[in-house]
PDB file of C-alpha atoms and ligand atoms in Angstrom:
ATOM      1  CA  MET A   1       3.218  10.942 -12.864  1.00  0.00           C
ATOM      2  CA  VAL A   2       0.509   9.051 -11.083  1.00  0.00           C
ATOM      3  CA  LEU A   3       1.680   5.901  -9.351  1.00  0.00           C
ATOM      4  CA  LEU A   4      -0.260   3.214  -7.531  1.00  0.00           C
ATOM      5  CA  LEU A   5       1.708   1.010  -5.171  1.00  0.00           C
ATOM      6  CA  PHE A   6       0.427  -2.526  -4.798  1.00  0.00           C
ATOM      7  CA  GLY A   7       1.769  -5.541  -3.018  1.00  0.00           C
ATOM      8  CA  PRO A   8       0.573  -8.430  -0.875  1.00  0.00           C
ATOM      9  CA  PRO A   9       0.624  -8.184   2.924  1.00  0.00           C
ATOM     10  CA  GLY A  10       4.185  -8.585   4.201  1.00  0.00           C
ATOM     11  CA  CYS A  11       5.807  -7.414   0.938  1.00  0.00           C
ATOM     12  CA  GLY A  12       7.452  -4.343   2.479  1.00  0.00           C
ATOM     13  CA  LYS A  13       5.256  -1.760   0.766  1.00  0.00           C
ATOM     14  CA  GLY A  14       5.310   0.420   3.884  1.00  0.00           C
ATOM     15  CA  THR A  15       9.090   0.778   3.605  1.00  0.00           C
ATOM     16  CA  GLN A  16       8.926   1.815  -0.052  1.00  0.00           C
ATOM     17  CA  ALA A  17       6.172   4.463   0.127  1.00  0.00           C
ATOM     18  CA  PRO A  18       8.163   7.144   2.053  1.00  0.00           C
ATOM     19  CA  LEU A  19      11.128   6.750  -0.342  1.00  0.00           C
ATOM     20  CA  PHE A  20       9.042   8.285  -3.139  1.00  0.00           C
ATOM     21  CA  ARG A  21       8.818  11.567  -1.274  1.00  0.00           C
ATOM     22  CA  GLU A  22      12.451  11.476  -0.113  1.00  0.00           C
ATOM     23  CA  ARG A  23      14.008  10.499  -3.437  1.00  0.00           C
ATOM     24  CA  LEU A  24      11.545  11.541  -6.130  1.00  0.00           C
ATOM     25  CA  GLY A  25       9.805  14.422  -4.360  1.00  0.00           C
ATOM     26  CA  ILE A  26       6.312  13.045  -4.867  1.00  0.00           C
ATOM     27  CA  PRO A  27       3.960  12.569  -1.917  1.00  0.00           C
ATOM     28  CA  ALA A  28       2.625   9.168  -0.941  1.00  0.00           C
ATOM     29  CA  VAL A  29      -1.111   9.443  -0.363  1.00  0.00           C
ATOM     30  CA  SER A  30      -2.493   6.640   1.766  1.00  0.00           C
ATOM     31  CA  THR A  31      -6.269   6.333   1.971  1.00  0.00           C
ATOM     32  CA  GLY A  32      -5.881   4.716   5.414  1.00  0.00           C
ATOM     33  CA  ASP A  33      -3.926   7.752   6.699  1.00  0.00           C
ATOM     34  CA  MET A  34      -6.418  10.069   5.042  1.00  0.00           C
ATOM     35  CA  LEU A  35      -9.315   8.525   6.966  1.00  0.00           C
ATOM     36  CA  ARG A  36      -7.325   8.523  10.218  1.00  0.00           C
ATOM     37  CA  ARG A  37      -6.450  12.209   9.802  1.00  0.00           C
ATOM     38  CA  GLU A  38     -10.069  13.079   9.150  1.00  0.00           C
ATOM     39  CA  SER A  39     -11.156  11.225  12.263  1.00  0.00           C
ATOM     40  CA  GLU A  40      -8.496  13.040  14.362  1.00  0.00           C
ATOM     41  CA  LYS A  41      -9.850  16.388  13.167  1.00  0.00           C
ATOM     42  CA  ARG A  42     -13.135  15.496  14.889  1.00  0.00           C
ATOM     43  CA  SER A  43     -14.974  16.997  11.925  1.00  0.00           C
ATOM     44  CA  SER A  44     -18.506  15.822  11.167  1.00  0.00           C
ATOM     45  CA  VAL A  45     -17.044  13.552   8.458  1.00  0.00           C
ATOM     46  CA  GLY A  46     -14.438  12.359  10.974  1.00  0.00           C
ATOM     47  CA  LYS A  47     -17.141  11.411  13.472  1.00  0.00           C
ATOM     48  CA  LEU A  48     -19.039   9.554  10.777  1.00  0.00           C
ATOM     49  CA  ILE A  49     -15.871   7.590   9.906  1.00  0.00           C
ATOM     50  CA  ASP A  50     -15.255   6.769  13.592  1.00  0.00           C
ATOM     51  CA  GLY A  51     -18.783   5.478  13.913  1.00  0.00           C
ATOM     52  CA  LEU A  52     -18.482   3.221  10.872  1.00  0.00           C
ATOM     53  CA  LEU A  53     -15.099   1.810  11.884  1.00  0.00           C
ATOM     54  CA  ALA A  54     -16.268   1.215  15.469  1.00  0.00           C
ATOM     55  CA  GLU A  55     -19.106  -0.891  14.066  1.00  0.00           C
ATOM     56  CA  GLY A  56     -16.632  -2.784  11.887  1.00  0.00           C
ATOM     57  CA  GLN A  57     -18.177  -1.364   8.725  1.00  0.00           C
ATOM     58  CA  LEU A  58     -16.389  -0.221   5.588  1.00  0.00           C
ATOM     59  CA  VAL A  59     -16.199   3.470   4.826  1.00  0.00           C
ATOM     60  CA  PRO A  60     -18.392   3.924   1.720  1.00  0.00           C
ATOM     61  CA  ASP A  61     -16.643   4.456  -1.624  1.00  0.00           C
ATOM     62  CA  GLU A  62     -18.379   7.763  -2.128  1.00  0.00           C
ATOM     63  CA  LEU A  63     -16.805   9.234   1.005  1.00  0.00           C
ATOM     64  CA  VAL A  64     -13.318   7.861   0.269  1.00  0.00           C
ATOM     65  CA  ASN A  65     -13.565   9.215  -3.284  1.00  0.00           C
ATOM     66  CA  ARG A  66     -14.587  12.655  -2.060  1.00  0.00           C
ATOM     67  CA  LEU A  67     -11.701  12.856   0.430  1.00  0.00           C
ATOM     68  CA  LEU A  68      -9.240  11.529  -2.146  1.00  0.00           C
ATOM     69  CA  GLU A  69     -10.298  14.042  -4.760  1.00  0.00           C
ATOM     70  CA  ALA A  70      -9.800  16.901  -2.291  1.00  0.00           C
ATOM     71  CA  ARG A  71      -6.387  15.509  -1.327  1.00  0.00           C
ATOM     72  CA  LEU A  72      -5.192  15.114  -4.939  1.00  0.00           C
ATOM     73  CA  ALA A  73      -6.164  18.698  -5.711  1.00  0.00           C
ATOM     74  CA  GLU A  74      -3.749  19.959  -3.019  1.00  0.00           C
ATOM     75  CA  GLU A  75      -0.607  21.852  -3.979  1.00  0.00           C
ATOM     76  CA  ASP A  76       1.968  19.129  -3.175  1.00  0.00           C
ATOM     77  CA  CYS A  77       0.276  16.684  -5.556  1.00  0.00           C
ATOM     78  CA  HIS A  78       0.620  19.022  -8.492  1.00  0.00           C
ATOM     79  CA  ASP A  79       3.570  17.236 -10.138  1.00  0.00           C
ATOM     80  CA  GLY A  80       2.355  13.777  -9.341  1.00  0.00           C
ATOM     81  CA  PHE A  81       1.766  11.467  -6.423  1.00  0.00           C
ATOM     82  CA  LEU A  82       1.739   7.895  -5.299  1.00  0.00           C
ATOM     83  CA  ILE A  83      -1.411   6.280  -3.933  1.00  0.00           C
ATOM     84  CA  ASP A  84      -1.096   3.483  -1.422  1.00  0.00           C
ATOM     85  CA  GLY A  85      -4.059   1.290  -0.509  1.00  0.00           C
ATOM     86  CA  TYR A  86      -6.414   2.327  -3.303  1.00  0.00           C
ATOM     87  CA  PRO A  87      -8.175   1.395  -5.567  1.00  0.00           C
ATOM     88  CA  ARG A  88      -9.297  -1.930  -4.131  1.00  0.00           C
ATOM     89  CA  THR A  89     -12.063  -2.635  -6.611  1.00  0.00           C
ATOM     90  CA  VAL A  90     -12.614  -2.190 -10.343  1.00  0.00           C
ATOM     91  CA  GLU A  91     -15.386   0.337  -9.574  1.00  0.00           C
ATOM     92  CA  GLN A  92     -12.939   2.421  -7.555  1.00  0.00           C
ATOM     93  CA  ALA A  93     -10.335   2.124 -10.329  1.00  0.00           C
ATOM     94  CA  ALA A  94     -12.796   3.411 -12.925  1.00  0.00           C
ATOM     95  CA  HIS A  95     -13.793   6.228 -10.617  1.00  0.00           C
ATOM     96  CA  LEU A  96     -10.137   7.119 -10.008  1.00  0.00           C
ATOM     97  CA  ASN A  97      -9.555   7.382 -13.750  1.00  0.00           C
ATOM     98  CA  ASP A  98     -12.515   9.772 -14.067  1.00  0.00           C
ATOM     99  CA  MET A  99     -11.095  11.802 -11.196  1.00  0.00           C
ATOM    100  CA  LEU A 100      -7.646  11.907 -12.837  1.00  0.00           C
ATOM    101  CA  ASP A 101      -9.191  13.084 -16.118  1.00  0.00           C
ATOM    102  CA  LYS A 102     -11.042  15.826 -14.287  1.00  0.00           C
ATOM    103  CA  LEU A 103      -7.837  17.008 -12.570  1.00  0.00           C
ATOM    104  CA  HIS A 104      -5.830  16.693 -15.849  1.00  0.00           C
ATOM    105  CA  PHE A 105      -3.532  13.953 -14.634  1.00  0.00           C
ATOM    106  CA  PRO A 106      -2.218  11.135 -16.843  1.00  0.00           C
ATOM    107  CA  ARG A 107      -3.364   7.535 -16.474  1.00  0.00           C
ATOM    108  CA  PRO A 108      -1.677   5.723 -13.583  1.00  0.00           C
ATOM    109  CA  VAL A 109       1.232   3.324 -13.562  1.00  0.00           C
ATOM    110  CA  LEU A 110       0.561   0.505 -11.136  1.00  0.00           C
ATOM    111  CA  ILE A 111       3.696  -0.822  -9.465  1.00  0.00           C
ATOM    112  CA  HIS A 112       3.193  -4.312  -8.124  1.00  0.00           C
ATOM    113  CA  MET A 113       5.745  -5.689  -5.669  1.00  0.00           C
ATOM    114  CA  ASP A 114       6.023  -9.402  -6.376  1.00  0.00           C
ATOM    115  CA  VAL A 115       7.159 -11.609  -3.514  1.00  0.00           C
ATOM    116  CA  PRO A 116       6.845 -15.425  -3.481  1.00  0.00           C
ATOM    117  CA  ASP A 117       4.080 -16.723  -1.200  1.00  0.00           C
ATOM    118  CA  ARG A 118       6.447 -18.883   0.841  1.00  0.00           C
ATOM    119  CA  VAL A 119       8.522 -15.792   1.710  1.00  0.00           C
ATOM    120  CA  LEU A 120       5.453 -13.755   2.634  1.00  0.00           C
ATOM    121  CA  VAL A 121       4.022 -16.508   4.778  1.00  0.00           C
ATOM    122  CA  GLY A 122       7.374 -16.763   6.547  1.00  0.00           C
ATOM    123  CA  ARG A 123       7.388 -13.023   7.227  1.00  0.00           C
ATOM    124  CA  LEU A 124       3.728 -12.819   8.219  1.00  0.00           C
ATOM    125  CA  SER A 125       3.950 -15.676  10.668  1.00  0.00           C
ATOM    126  CA  ALA A 126       7.309 -14.596  12.141  1.00  0.00           C
ATOM    127  CA  ARG A 127       5.813 -12.201  14.675  1.00  0.00           C
ATOM    128  CA  TRP A 128       5.576 -13.208  18.319  1.00  0.00           C
ATOM    129  CA  ASN A 129       4.642 -11.039  21.238  1.00  0.00           C
ATOM    130  CA  CYS A 130       4.952 -11.003  24.987  1.00  0.00           C
ATOM    131  CA  PRO A 131       1.561 -11.311  26.717  1.00  0.00           C
ATOM    132  CA  ASN A 132       3.112  -9.734  29.816  1.00  0.00           C
ATOM    133  CA  CYS A 133       4.836  -6.530  28.628  1.00  0.00           C
ATOM    134  CA  GLY A 134       3.660  -6.337  25.000  1.00  0.00           C
ATOM    135  CA  ALA A 135       7.178  -6.530  23.475  1.00  0.00           C
ATOM    136  CA  ILE A 136       7.106  -7.664  19.832  1.00  0.00           C
ATOM    137  CA  TYR A 137       9.646 -10.063  18.342  1.00  0.00           C
ATOM    138  CA  ASN A 138      10.242 -11.362  14.864  1.00  0.00           C
ATOM    139  CA  VAL A 139      11.980 -14.697  14.526  1.00  0.00           C
ATOM    140  CA  LEU A 140      13.511 -13.539  11.221  1.00  0.00           C
ATOM    141  CA  SER A 141      14.592  -9.988  11.967  1.00  0.00           C
ATOM    142  CA  LYS A 142      14.425  -9.511  15.744  1.00  0.00           C
ATOM    143  CA  PRO A 143      14.526 -12.870  17.511  1.00  0.00           C
ATOM    144  CA  PRO A 144      14.446 -13.044  21.334  1.00  0.00           C
ATOM    145  CA  LYS A 145      17.781 -14.052  22.931  1.00  0.00           C
ATOM    146  CA  ASP A 146      16.221 -17.086  24.564  1.00  0.00           C
ATOM    147  CA  PRO A 147      13.993 -18.748  21.943  1.00  0.00           C
ATOM    148  CA  GLY A 148      10.320 -18.414  22.825  1.00  0.00           C
ATOM    149  CA  ARG A 149      10.887 -16.174  25.851  1.00  0.00           C
ATOM    150  CA  CYS A 150      10.679 -12.411  26.346  1.00  0.00           C
ATOM    151  CA  ASP A 151      14.041 -10.635  26.767  1.00  0.00           C
ATOM    152  CA  GLU A 152      12.548  -8.307  29.384  1.00  0.00           C
ATOM    153  CA  ASP A 153      10.649 -10.610  31.683  1.00  0.00           C
ATOM    154  CA  ALA A 154      11.198 -14.155  30.333  1.00  0.00           C
ATOM    155  CA  ALA A 155       7.448 -14.652  29.840  1.00  0.00           C
ATOM    156  CA  LEU A 156       6.485 -17.293  27.249  1.00  0.00           C
ATOM    157  CA  LEU A 157       5.879 -15.560  23.907  1.00  0.00           C
ATOM    158  CA  THR A 158       2.578 -16.038  22.105  1.00  0.00           C
ATOM    159  CA  GLN A 159       1.302 -15.348  18.585  1.00  0.00           C
ATOM    160  CA  ARG A 160      -1.614 -13.142  17.682  1.00  0.00           C
ATOM    161  CA  LYS A 161      -4.263 -14.923  15.640  1.00  0.00           C
ATOM    162  CA  ASP A 162      -3.356 -12.603  12.748  1.00  0.00           C
ATOM    163  CA  ASP A 163       0.218 -13.856  12.721  1.00  0.00           C
ATOM    164  CA  THR A 164      -0.254 -17.607  12.462  1.00  0.00           C
ATOM    165  CA  LEU A 165       0.513 -19.625   9.322  1.00  0.00           C
ATOM    166  CA  ARG A 166      -3.066 -20.413   8.414  1.00  0.00           C
ATOM    167  CA  THR A 167      -4.098 -16.767   8.780  1.00  0.00           C
ATOM    168  CA  ALA A 168      -1.117 -15.740   6.660  1.00  0.00           C
ATOM    169  CA  TYR A 169      -2.224 -17.993   3.784  1.00  0.00           C
ATOM    170  CA  ARG A 170      -5.774 -16.736   4.132  1.00  0.00           C
ATOM    171  CA  ARG A 171      -4.649 -13.096   3.976  1.00  0.00           C
ATOM    172  CA  LEU A 172      -2.618 -13.778   0.826  1.00  0.00           C
ATOM    173  CA  GLU A 173      -5.556 -15.495  -0.830  1.00  0.00           C
ATOM    174  CA  ALA A 174      -7.867 -12.634   0.047  1.00  0.00           C
ATOM    175  CA  TYR A 175      -5.352 -10.149  -1.343  1.00  0.00           C
ATOM    176  CA  GLN A 176      -5.132 -12.006  -4.628  1.00  0.00           C
ATOM    177  CA  ARG A 177      -8.883 -12.380  -4.975  1.00  0.00           C
ATOM    178  CA  LEU A 178      -9.329  -8.662  -4.413  1.00  0.00           C
ATOM    179  CA  THR A 179      -6.403  -7.479  -6.513  1.00  0.00           C
ATOM    180  CA  ASP A 180      -6.473  -9.674  -9.628  1.00  0.00           C
ATOM    181  CA  PRO A 181      -9.466  -7.871 -11.190  1.00  0.00           C
ATOM    182  CA  VAL A 182      -7.872  -4.465 -10.470  1.00  0.00           C
ATOM    183  CA  LEU A 183      -4.609  -5.576 -12.123  1.00  0.00           C
ATOM    184  CA  ALA A 184      -6.582  -6.866 -15.112  1.00  0.00           C
ATOM    185  CA  TYR A 185      -8.359  -3.503 -15.347  1.00  0.00           C
ATOM    186  CA  TYR A 186      -5.089  -1.555 -15.538  1.00  0.00           C
ATOM    187  CA  GLU A 187      -3.571  -4.022 -17.990  1.00  0.00           C
ATOM    188  CA  GLU A 188      -5.970  -2.654 -20.601  1.00  0.00           C
ATOM    189  CA  ALA A 189      -3.800  -0.157 -22.461  1.00  0.00           C
ATOM    190  CA  GLU A 190      -6.176   2.785 -22.238  1.00  0.00           C
ATOM    191  CA  ALA A 191      -6.752   2.354 -18.486  1.00  0.00           C
ATOM    192  CA  GLY A 192      -3.145   2.469 -17.320  1.00  0.00           C
ATOM    193  CA  LYS A 193      -0.015   0.395 -17.090  1.00  0.00           C
ATOM    194  CA  VAL A 194       1.145  -2.405 -14.816  1.00  0.00           C
ATOM    195  CA  VAL A 195       4.793  -2.835 -13.854  1.00  0.00           C
ATOM    196  CA  HIS A 196       5.955  -5.814 -11.793  1.00  0.00           C
ATOM    197  CA  VAL A 197       9.048  -5.437  -9.641  1.00  0.00           C
ATOM    198  CA  ASN A 198      10.863  -8.064  -7.644  1.00  0.00           C
ATOM    199  CA  GLY A 199       9.989  -7.302  -4.028  1.00  0.00           C
ATOM    200  CA  HIS A 200      12.122 -10.125  -2.686  1.00  0.00           C
ATOM    201  CA  GLN A 201      15.395  -8.194  -2.342  1.00  0.00           C
ATOM    202  CA  ARG A 202      16.824  -5.497  -0.054  1.00  0.00           C
ATOM    203  CA  PRO A 203      14.532  -2.414   0.204  1.00  0.00           C
ATOM    204  CA  GLU A 204      17.221  -0.286  -1.506  1.00  0.00           C
ATOM    205  CA  ALA A 205      17.373  -2.688  -4.444  1.00  0.00           C
ATOM    206  CA  VAL A 206      13.579  -2.779  -4.696  1.00  0.00           C
ATOM    207  CA  PHE A 207      13.459   1.002  -4.918  1.00  0.00           C
ATOM    208  CA  GLU A 208      16.220   1.049  -7.554  1.00  0.00           C
ATOM    209  CA  GLU A 209      14.213  -1.414  -9.623  1.00  0.00           C
ATOM    210  CA  ILE A 210      11.076   0.729  -9.281  1.00  0.00           C
ATOM    211  CA  LYS A 211      13.043   3.816 -10.339  1.00  0.00           C
ATOM    212  CA  ALA A 212      14.482   2.017 -13.365  1.00  0.00           C
ATOM    213  CA  ALA A 213      10.979   0.877 -14.380  1.00  0.00           C
ATOM    214  CA  LEU A 214       9.698   4.440 -14.073  1.00  0.00           C
ATOM    215  CA  GLU A 215      12.498   5.700 -16.334  1.00  0.00           C
ATOM    216  CA  VAL A 216      11.175   3.356 -18.998  1.00  0.00           C
ATOM    217  CA  HIS A 217       7.447   3.743 -18.443  1.00  0.00           C
ATOM    218  CA  VAL A 218       6.975   7.289 -17.206  1.00  0.00           C
ATOM    219  CA  LEU A 219       9.966   9.617 -17.340  1.00  0.00           C
ATOM    220  CA  VAL A 220      11.213   8.809 -20.836  1.00  0.00           C
ATOM    221  CA  PRO A 221       7.876   9.146 -22.664  1.00  0.00           C
ATOM    222  CA  VAL A 222       7.183  12.397 -20.805  1.00  0.00           C
ATOM    223  CA  ARG A 223      10.525  13.898 -21.918  1.00  0.00           C
ATOM    224  CA  ALA A 224      10.067  12.627 -25.449  1.00  0.00           C
ATOM    225  CA  ARG A 225       6.676  14.295 -25.675  1.00  0.00           C
ATOM    226  CA  ALA A 226       8.049  17.578 -24.326  1.00  0.00           C
ATOM    227  CA  ARG A 227      10.767  17.645 -27.037  1.00  0.00           C
ATOM    228  CA  GLY A 228       8.600  16.582 -29.937  1.00  0.00           C
TER     229      GLY A 228
HETATM  230 ZN1  LIG B 301       7.810  -9.228  28.107  1.00  0.00          ZN
END
């Protein structure tokens, strides 16, 4: 099975991805990790990536596609894999489908974690940090003992620009603008399948819901084909 994990910033996608390897035995391939690993290798490609990122430029599609294709051809991906963070555009989605055809993989199932905006904005803007020692707090999940002050040194906590309300709304809007066309692409029957799960529940429950959806959309048809 080929799975694509999608979800807005703050939806808890990062918690779900490793569960696929632990529980279903399929690796989670993250294009972000892939680029980081390449850059750590200090290969010529790695140095090129470093240069682009240092200049605040995007790594070109062609390079990401080449690395991804090499990764998907590796042994551990043989029985399927999950991709996190890709494709971000319709062009990339079309290219991924070509790549999957070439490697004899089925069309992907896109799992989208749905979480209401108000919840996401709450989570995204809940982070505060200590300008003195760098400690990070979260008013929802890890509040400081004394509101607004660091537990370690009592310094006044501040918020990164990324963590404020307005930025949170902007990030959600950007996500939607980027993702809607990709979702529409996979909603075409021949391109793939889109499954929405409720991401606004405990991580365990989210994973159970994903697994149940896969039984319906992936595992059952595969078994049925094998028998018939
Ligand atoms: Zn501190």
